[in-house]
Amino acid sequence: MEELLRQINNYTEEINVFTANDAESLEQFRIRFLGVKGLVKAIAGEMKQVPPEEKKSFGQTLNAFKSLAEEKYNNEKQRIDAISGESADMPDISLPGIPLPSGSRHPVTLMRNRIVDIFQRLSFTVAEGPEIEDDWHNFTALNLDENHPARDMQDTFYLSTDPAILLRTHTSNVQIREMERQKPPIRIICPGRVYRNETISARSHCFFHQVEGLYIDENVSFADLKQTLYFFVKEMFGNDVSIRFRPSYFPFTEPSAEMDISCLLCKGDGCAVCKRTGWLEILGCGMVHPNVLQNCGIDPEKYTGFAFGMGVERPALLKYGITDIRLFSENDVRFLEQFSGV
Ligand code: DAH
């Protein structure tokens, strides 16, 4: 029994000074003291040597010894696990971080922002209007009264309960709303989504985006319109691009024109994108019709102005080399993520 107590003392000393270098040495410790053939079991197996009257106190000593070994083992295990990152409640700071996917702007938004930026440098301010519009602001006030044949070119979606409410066919409604709201001078740029009742294909969709421009003041002339749009084209497409105006017709402008730029792909030689003409149609424009000014309570004898409207998708297709307009609205991440960092 003396011998057993001496052994316990020695082992206690050994346990007290023990620190595990790694999981392996900790496992050796466990086997040595707490294993099936370990020292705690071995000493317990010697209880028969202990005289009956000493058994109780020896049992207590042995239990304390066992607890000490277990406690040491648990403490060291926690420490080793923490170092090697295996513990459930300790993060392993050596692992690579979880990547946070960075989003990207939609290509239509990128193009719209570019357009707006350029006009903002000419002191145009952004104005927005509703996509769900009434007949007056979308058509009638723009000199397109009920039976005007030009309405046929802009069929849209109506509320079955109230056909005077529709999804706007162009951003020109914002012209009307702003002229009703503020007095000249007015210099606004109006980006937004518009709708048409059209068959969806690679080249057309039932919704798309436009940017409208409007400048109303005294003595605004067609020369101002041309100069503004020249500036825009140079900023947007570069100095090598040629521009031409073709006479056209819009009910809300007089005179009216369409503006083309030389094809960015074939540089004017003619290719599939420009339908072999060498030119790409970019926007419609003109001098605001006196009837439109009058409809908004602006005196056409005193004020004149120009307006223009352009699509956003078409220049985005050209700029990013996209061949199908439907890609813009399919929400396919594989398409959209290509614009991160653009
Ligand atoms: N609203 C026309 C369209 O959607 C585009 C347009 C043409 C707007 C001439 C204008 C303009 O402001 O002056 O086809």
JSON list of C-alpha atoms in Angstrom, two decimals, residues 3 29 58 81 87 93 116 130 140 200 240 310 322:
[
{"chain": "A", "resi": 3, "resn": "GLU", "atom": "CA", "xyz": [4.29, 1.50, -2.58]},
{"chain": "A", "resi": 29, "resn": "PHE", "atom": "CA", "xyz": [-1.06, 10.54, -22.20]},
{"chain": "A", "resi": 58, "resn": "PHE", "atom": "CA", "xyz": [-7.13, 4.93, -0.41]},
{"chain": "A", "resi": 81, "resn": "ASP", "atom": "CA", "xyz": [-8.00, 21.44, -30.62]},
{"chain": "A", "resi": 87, "resn": "SER", "atom": "CA", "xyz": [-12.85, 22.75, -31.96]},
{"chain": "A", "resi": 93, "resn": "ILE", "atom": "CA", "xyz": [-8.40, 31.57, -38.73]},
{"chain": "A", "resi": 116, "resn": "VAL", "atom": "CA", "xyz": [-27.42, 60.71, -68.21]},
{"chain": "A", "resi": 130, "resn": "PRO", "atom": "CA", "xyz": [-44.87, 57.24, -63.95]},
{"chain": "A", "resi": 140, "resn": "THR", "atom": "CA", "xyz": [-53.21, 63.51, -76.27]},
{"chain": "A", "resi": 200, "resn": "ILE", "atom": "CA", "xyz": [-40.74, 39.50, -78.39]},
{"chain": "A", "resi": 240, "resn": "ASP", "atom": "CA", "xyz": [-14.40, 59.10, -85.25]},
{"chain": "A", "resi": 310, "resn": "MET", "atom": "CA", "xyz": [-33.48, 57.53, -77.59]},
{"chain": "A", "resi": 322, "resn": "ILE", "atom": "CA", "xyz": [-24.67, 41.60, -77.33]}
]
